[in-house]
Short mmCIF file of C-alpha atoms and ligand atoms in Angstrom, two decimals:
data_model
loop_
_atom_site.label_atom_id
_atom_site.label_comp_id
_atom_site.label_asym_id
_atom_site.label_seq_id
_atom_site.Cartn_x
_atom_site.Cartn_y
_atom_site.Cartn_z
CA MET A 283 12.17 14.73 26.24
CA SER A 284 8.78 16.10 27.24
CA ALA A 285 5.72 14.58 25.54
CA LYS A 286 5.37 17.82 23.57
CA GLU A 287 8.98 17.70 22.36
CA THR A 288 8.59 14.07 21.30
CA ILE A 289 5.38 14.85 19.39
CA TYR A 290 7.04 17.72 17.52
CA LYS A 291 10.22 15.72 16.82
CA ARG A 292 8.46 12.72 15.24
CA ARG A 293 7.99 12.80 11.52
CA ALA A 294 7.59 10.23 8.79
CA THR A 295 11.12 8.97 8.09
CA ARG A 296 11.47 7.35 4.67
CA ALA A 297 15.11 6.22 4.68
CA PHE A 298 16.92 4.32 7.43
CA LEU A 299 20.53 3.39 8.17
CA ASP A 300 21.63 -0.21 7.88
CA LYS A 301 21.71 -0.57 11.65
CA ALA A 302 19.78 -3.10 13.72
CA ILE A 303 17.75 -2.05 16.75
CA PRO A 304 19.09 -3.67 19.94
CA LYS A 305 16.55 -6.18 21.25
CA GLU A 306 16.26 -4.49 24.69
CA GLU A 307 15.45 -1.14 23.07
CA LEU A 308 12.80 -2.72 20.89
CA MET A 309 11.24 -4.57 23.83
CA GLU A 310 11.16 -1.37 25.88
CA VAL A 311 9.34 0.46 23.07
CA LEU A 312 6.82 -2.41 22.86
CA GLU A 313 6.33 -2.40 26.66
CA THR A 314 5.65 1.34 26.63
CA THR A 315 3.24 0.94 23.71
CA ASN A 316 1.41 -1.72 25.71
CA ARG A 317 -0.13 1.17 27.72
CA THR A 318 -2.23 2.23 24.68
CA PRO A 319 -5.89 2.81 25.59
CA SER A 320 -8.67 1.04 23.66
CA TRP A 321 -12.43 0.77 23.57
CA THR A 322 -13.59 -1.05 26.78
CA ASN A 323 -9.92 -2.01 27.15
CA SER A 324 -10.49 -4.52 24.33
CA GLN A 325 -6.87 -4.29 23.09
CA PRO A 326 -7.77 -5.72 19.68
CA TRP A 327 -4.35 -5.28 18.10
CA GLU A 328 -2.36 -8.15 16.62
CA VAL A 329 1.30 -7.18 16.31
CA PHE A 330 4.00 -8.79 14.16
CA VAL A 331 7.55 -7.51 14.56
CA VAL A 332 9.74 -8.55 11.65
CA SER A 333 13.50 -8.08 11.32
CA GLY A 334 16.77 -9.88 10.47
CA GLU A 335 16.84 -12.64 7.83
CA LYS A 336 13.06 -12.94 7.85
CA LEU A 337 12.69 -9.29 6.82
CA LYS A 338 15.39 -9.64 4.13
CA ASN A 339 13.56 -12.62 2.60
CA LEU A 340 10.20 -10.92 2.85
CA LYS A 341 11.59 -7.82 1.14
CA LYS A 342 12.87 -9.90 -1.80
CA ILE A 343 9.51 -11.58 -2.29
CA TRP A 344 7.58 -8.37 -1.71
CA GLN A 345 9.61 -6.49 -4.33
CA GLN A 346 9.08 -9.29 -6.87
CA GLU A 347 5.33 -9.25 -6.26
CA ILE A 348 4.84 -5.49 -6.08
CA SER A 349 6.90 -4.92 -9.26
CA LYS A 350 4.17 -6.78 -11.19
CA TYR A 351 2.06 -3.63 -10.82
CA THR A 352 2.30 0.02 -11.76
CA ALA A 353 0.79 2.89 -9.74
CA GLU A 354 -2.30 2.56 -11.98
CA THR A 355 -2.69 -1.23 -11.72
CA MET A 356 -1.82 -1.67 -8.01
CA PRO A 357 -4.58 -3.92 -6.56
CA PHE A 358 -5.74 -1.48 -3.87
CA ASN A 359 -9.25 -2.96 -4.11
CA LYS A 360 -7.92 -6.26 -2.72
CA MET A 361 -6.53 -4.71 0.46
CA ASP A 362 -7.88 -6.14 3.73
CA ILE A 363 -8.75 -2.62 4.85
CA GLN A 364 -9.06 -0.37 1.84
CA PHE A 365 -7.69 3.12 1.30
CA PRO A 366 -10.43 5.66 0.72
CA GLY A 367 -10.70 6.21 -3.06
CA TYR A 368 -10.28 9.78 -4.28
CA ASP A 369 -13.94 9.82 -5.40
CA SER A 370 -15.03 9.29 -1.79
CA TRP A 371 -13.53 12.65 -0.76
CA GLY A 372 -16.21 14.66 -2.60
CA ASN A 373 -17.55 16.04 0.65
CA ALA A 374 -14.12 16.81 2.08
CA PRO A 375 -12.41 19.23 -0.31
CA GLN A 376 -10.05 20.41 2.44
CA ALA A 377 -8.68 16.87 2.78
CA ILE A 378 -7.97 16.78 -0.97
CA GLU A 379 -6.22 20.14 -0.70
CA ASN A 380 -4.11 18.77 2.17
CA MET A 381 -3.12 15.69 0.12
CA VAL A 382 -2.14 17.81 -2.88
CA GLY A 383 -0.21 20.11 -0.52
CA PHE A 384 1.68 17.08 0.84
CA LYS A 385 3.07 16.21 -2.60
CA GLU A 386 3.81 19.83 -3.50
CA LYS A 387 5.65 20.51 -0.25
CA PHE A 388 7.66 17.31 -0.46
CA ALA A 389 8.68 18.01 -4.05
CA LYS A 390 9.63 21.61 -3.18
CA ASP A 391 11.74 20.68 -0.13
CA THR A 392 13.62 17.91 -1.95
CA GLY A 393 14.00 19.79 -5.24
CA LEU A 394 12.31 16.95 -7.14
CA SER A 395 9.51 17.24 -9.65
CA GLN A 396 6.26 15.70 -8.39
CA GLU A 397 6.69 12.82 -10.87
CA GLU A 398 10.26 12.13 -9.69
CA PHE A 399 9.13 12.41 -6.11
CA MET A 400 6.29 9.89 -6.63
CA LYS A 401 8.67 7.46 -8.35
CA ILE A 402 11.26 7.63 -5.54
CA VAL A 403 8.61 7.38 -2.83
CA MET A 404 7.07 4.32 -4.52
CA GLU A 405 10.49 2.66 -4.84
CA SER A 406 11.38 3.40 -1.23
CA ASN A 407 7.98 2.12 -0.02
CA ALA A 408 8.66 -1.14 -1.92
CA ASN A 409 12.07 -1.28 -0.23
CA PHE A 410 10.48 -0.79 3.22
CA PHE A 411 12.59 2.41 3.45
CA ASN A 412 15.56 0.11 4.21
CA ALA A 413 14.27 -0.13 7.80
CA PRO A 414 15.81 -2.86 10.00
CA THR A 415 12.45 -3.58 11.63
CA ILE A 416 8.83 -3.46 10.51
CA VAL A 417 6.01 -3.59 13.04
CA TYR A 418 2.85 -4.81 11.29
CA LEU A 419 -0.51 -4.09 12.89
CA GLY A 420 -3.57 -6.19 12.27
CA MET A 421 -6.85 -7.15 13.90
CA LYS A 422 -9.33 -10.01 13.74
CA LYS A 423 -11.34 -9.81 10.50
CA ASP A 424 -14.74 -9.82 12.24
CA LEU A 425 -14.04 -6.66 14.23
CA GLY A 426 -15.86 -3.54 13.09
CA PRO A 427 -14.40 -0.19 12.04
CA TYR A 428 -14.53 1.12 15.60
CA SER A 429 -11.54 -1.03 16.54
CA MET A 430 -9.48 0.90 13.98
CA PHE A 431 -9.43 3.75 16.52
CA ASP A 432 -7.55 1.43 18.84
CA LEU A 433 -5.09 0.39 16.16
CA GLY A 434 -4.55 4.05 15.31
CA ALA A 435 -3.88 4.83 18.95
CA TYR A 436 -1.45 1.90 19.12
CA GLN A 437 0.34 3.20 16.04
CA GLN A 438 0.82 6.69 17.45
CA THR A 439 1.88 5.43 20.90
CA LEU A 440 4.44 3.15 19.25
CA MET A 441 5.84 5.96 17.13
CA LEU A 442 6.15 8.29 20.10
CA ALA A 443 7.65 5.60 22.36
CA ALA A 444 10.20 4.89 19.59
CA GLU A 445 11.03 8.57 19.10
CA ASP A 446 11.55 8.90 22.84
CA LYS A 447 14.21 6.14 22.58
CA GLY A 448 15.99 7.85 19.67
CA LEU A 449 14.35 5.67 17.02
CA GLN A 450 12.52 7.01 14.00
CA THR A 451 9.44 5.58 12.27
CA CYS A 452 7.17 5.78 9.25
CA PRO A 453 3.67 4.33 9.19
CA ALA A 454 2.89 2.81 5.78
CA GLY A 455 -0.35 1.51 4.35
CA ALA A 456 1.77 0.60 1.32
CA PHE A 457 3.37 -2.19 3.37
CA VAL A 458 0.09 -4.14 3.56
CA ILE A 459 -1.27 -3.75 0.02
CA LEU A 460 -0.69 -7.47 -0.62
CA GLY A 461 -2.12 -8.90 2.61
CA ASP A 462 -2.09 -12.49 1.31
CA ILE A 463 1.68 -12.36 0.74
CA LEU A 464 2.22 -11.25 4.34
CA ARG A 465 -0.04 -13.99 5.67
CA ARG A 466 1.79 -16.60 3.59
CA GLU A 467 5.35 -15.44 4.30
CA LEU A 468 4.94 -14.53 7.97
CA ASN A 469 2.60 -17.35 8.92
CA ILE A 470 -0.13 -14.93 9.91
CA PRO A 471 -3.51 -16.58 10.58
CA GLU A 472 -6.12 -16.20 7.81
CA ASP A 473 -8.59 -14.51 10.16
CA ILE A 474 -6.40 -11.45 10.67
CA SER A 475 -6.76 -8.28 8.56
CA MET A 476 -3.51 -6.48 7.99
CA ALA A 477 -3.95 -2.76 8.64
CA LEU A 478 -0.55 -1.12 8.50
CA GLY A 479 3.20 -1.56 8.72
CA ILE A 480 5.44 0.78 10.69
CA ALA A 481 9.06 1.06 9.63
CA MET A 482 11.36 1.59 12.61
CA GLY A 483 15.07 2.24 12.92
CA TYR A 484 17.69 4.97 12.75
CA GLU A 485 17.11 7.82 10.32
CA ASP A 486 19.51 8.22 7.38
CA LYS A 487 19.85 11.97 7.75
CA ASP A 488 21.72 12.35 4.44
CA HIS A 489 19.01 10.73 2.35
CA LEU A 490 17.09 13.02 0.03
CA LEU A 491 13.72 11.77 1.25
CA ASN A 492 14.54 12.88 4.78
CA LYS A 493 15.72 16.32 3.73
CA ARG A 494 12.50 18.18 4.27
CA GLY A 495 10.86 20.45 6.76
CA PRO A 496 7.91 19.42 8.88
CA MET A 497 4.73 18.70 6.93
CA GLN A 498 2.22 21.53 7.23
CA ARG A 499 -0.91 21.17 9.28
CA MET A 500 -4.15 23.09 9.03
CA LYS A 501 -4.68 25.88 11.51
CA ILE A 502 -6.71 24.52 14.42
CA GLU A 503 -9.31 27.23 13.74
CA GLN A 504 -10.06 25.44 10.43
CA TYR A 505 -11.49 22.37 12.13
CA VAL A 506 -11.86 22.92 15.90
CA ARG A 507 -15.17 24.32 17.05
CA ILE A 508 -14.95 25.63 20.59
CA ILE A 509 -18.47 25.39 21.97
CA GLU A 510 -19.10 27.19 25.28
C1 FMN B 191 -2.33 5.48 8.45
C2 FMN B 191 -1.15 6.06 7.72
C3 FMN B 191 -0.70 5.46 6.56
C4 FMN B 191 0.42 5.98 5.88
N1 FMN B 191 0.89 5.33 4.76
C5 FMN B 191 2.01 5.78 4.15
C6 FMN B 191 2.57 5.06 3.06
O1 FMN B 191 2.04 4.03 2.62
N2 FMN B 191 3.70 5.52 2.50
C7 FMN B 191 4.34 6.66 2.95
O2 FMN B 191 5.39 7.00 2.39
N3 FMN B 191 3.84 7.37 4.00
C8 FMN B 191 2.70 6.95 4.60
N4 FMN B 191 2.19 7.63 5.70
C9 FMN B 191 2.89 8.82 6.21
C10 FMN B 191 2.12 10.13 5.93
O3 FMN B 191 2.27 10.48 4.58
C11 FMN B 191 2.67 11.20 6.87
O4 FMN B 191 2.42 10.82 8.19
C12 FMN B 191 1.99 12.55 6.60
O5 FMN B 191 2.33 13.03 5.32
C13 FMN B 191 2.38 13.61 7.63
O6 FMN B 191 3.79 13.76 7.69
P1 FMN B 191 4.58 13.58 9.07
O7 FMN B 191 4.25 12.20 9.59
O8 FMN B 191 6.04 13.72 8.70
O9 FMN B 191 4.11 14.64 10.00
C14 FMN B 191 1.07 7.14 6.37
C15 FMN B 191 0.59 7.74 7.55
C16 FMN B 191 -0.48 7.21 8.22
C17 FMN B 191 -0.94 7.86 9.51
#
């Protein structure tokens, strides 16, 4: 596949088959991702790849813990790296429109109401989308926001390297809402902030959540200023 084909083929996959990723394939994806660029080549990422029995156990504990909360009571304010609150988007109305459009499009493509859609998405997030492997990304707590660029670049390189090998992915902030549980269960050092989890595996093509067209993007004219 050309880079362009891989970029267009990747999309957030929210249901996976019960099929393990062969170790060699996984290692090849990680080797390719190792070429990710970073600020002054700092390579600040901390990567935890979880699968097998360890992931099964983690999922059980995670579901117990996450089920203590509703969408309204979820402790987002305790996240190591917090989601932007809706009130912080005041100056970015287009971003709000895009987020609303995401839910509307998803609901339309799957034939679900937005409420049903949110419920199923929350349940599948708590179930790690049934993925056989989760790649968690973190970085040392003292690092500033600039290093998040590098983690973002790592995330995208990983997803494209996986897609190139016939593996699908979904990045999920929802997988790190309870950072302390991850540190405890996966023996992650206290000085690491958990930024994101990336589900990886083989897409369940028949699952409702995967039955959707590509998510819309803005027209480039809406945000690119060509200055010449
Ligand atoms: C940093 C980041 C965090 C995300 N967190 C979640 C998440 O917690 N749950 C989820 O279902 N999707 C999550 N997504 C997936 C986005 O919703 C998805 O990438 C976006 O709607 C565009 O769709 P596409 O990836 O299919 O093009 C996340 C994506 C990114 C880049």
